[in-house]
Every structure is written in C-alpha cells, then in structure tokens.
Amino acid sequence: MESAQYIAYLLSEPRKVSCVKASEVLEVSHDEINRFLLSSNFTGKDLFEAVQQGLQLEGGVLSADD
C-alpha cells in the first residue's frame, strides 16, 4: 500500500476512520494497514501536497482537526 492510497481514504471518509474500515475500502487486510501506519512517517504537509491542486487558496478559512 502507498501513502497516496491511505491519504485518499482519509480524505474520502466523512466519519471516524479505522484500520478495519480502511481495509474494506482499500481492499487490503487490516493487518497490512496497521503495518503501513507503524512503518510510515508522513506528515500533514504530505496530505496538503496531495490535495493542494484541488484547493482554492484565495480567501476563506482552512480548519483541520486531527
């Protein structure tokens, strides 16, 4: 699994996320999701860079919550 796939899942999930739900959406085992999260080191900046093209950055307010 790649970081981009997991980031896309996070952006598309309107409710609470979990390894089990991610495994259903991404069609991989929840153990693979868990191993990926334990071994990966991506940041909020990585998420922003992945979605930056789809954002209109003039005016308004960006609010994010972990």
Short mmCIF file of C-alpha atoms in Angstrom, two decimals:
data_model
loop_
_atom_site.label_atom_id
_atom_site.label_comp_id
_atom_site.label_asym_id
_atom_site.label_seq_id
_atom_site.Cartn_x
_atom_site.Cartn_y
_atom_site.Cartn_z
CA MET A 1 0.00 0.00 0.00
CA GLU A 2 1.18 3.53 -0.74
CA SER A 3 0.83 6.72 1.28
CA ALA A 4 -1.30 8.25 -1.50
CA GLN A 5 -3.87 5.47 -1.17
CA TYR A 6 -4.16 5.94 2.58
CA ILE A 7 -4.35 9.73 2.24
CA ALA A 8 -7.12 9.37 -0.36
CA TYR A 9 -9.02 7.15 2.08
CA LEU A 10 -8.65 9.72 4.88
CA LEU A 11 -9.93 12.49 2.62
CA SER A 12 -12.90 10.47 1.42
CA GLU A 13 -14.08 9.15 4.78
CA PRO A 14 -16.59 11.55 6.34
CA ARG A 15 -16.76 9.72 9.66
CA LYS A 16 -14.39 8.02 12.05
CA VAL A 17 -11.54 6.11 10.40
CA SER A 18 -10.16 2.74 11.42
CA CYS A 19 -7.84 0.07 10.08
CA VAL A 20 -10.82 -2.24 9.56
CA LYS A 21 -12.80 0.35 7.59
CA ALA A 22 -9.71 1.32 5.57
CA SER A 23 -9.10 -2.35 4.73
CA GLU A 24 -12.66 -2.64 3.36
CA VAL A 25 -12.32 0.49 1.24
CA LEU A 26 -8.77 -0.19 0.01
CA GLU A 27 -9.35 -3.95 -0.35
CA VAL A 28 -6.32 -4.99 1.71
CA SER A 29 -6.07 -6.70 5.08
CA HIS A 30 -6.39 -4.59 8.20
CA ASP A 31 -3.03 -6.02 9.30
CA GLU A 32 -1.42 -4.51 6.20
CA ILE A 33 -2.93 -1.12 7.09
CA ASN A 34 -1.63 -1.43 10.65
CA ARG A 35 1.89 -2.39 9.48
CA PHE A 36 1.86 0.51 7.00
CA LEU A 37 0.93 3.01 9.72
CA LEU A 38 3.59 1.67 12.08
CA SER A 39 6.31 1.85 9.42
CA SER A 40 5.34 5.09 7.65
CA ASN A 41 6.33 8.58 8.59
CA PHE A 42 4.14 11.02 6.69
CA THR A 43 3.01 14.42 7.91
CA GLY A 44 0.22 16.92 7.50
CA LYS A 45 2.38 18.59 4.87
CA ASP A 46 2.30 15.38 2.82
CA LEU A 47 -1.51 15.42 2.99
CA PHE A 48 -1.63 19.08 1.95
CA GLU A 49 0.67 18.45 -1.01
CA ALA A 50 -1.51 15.56 -2.14
CA VAL A 51 -4.67 17.71 -2.25
CA GLN A 52 -3.23 21.14 -2.98
CA GLN A 53 -4.26 21.13 -6.66
CA GLY A 54 -7.92 20.72 -5.71
CA LEU A 55 -7.95 23.63 -3.25
CA GLN A 56 -8.84 27.23 -3.95
CA LEU A 57 -6.41 29.14 -1.76
CA GLU A 58 -7.85 32.64 -2.12
CA GLY A 59 -9.84 33.92 0.84
CA GLY A 60 -11.74 31.81 3.30
CA VAL A 61 -10.57 29.77 6.25
CA LEU A 62 -8.98 26.36 6.36
CA SER A 63 -9.84 24.43 9.50
CA ALA A 64 -8.37 20.99 10.24
CA ASP A 65 -8.74 18.71 13.21
CA ASP A 66 -6.90 15.50 13.97
#
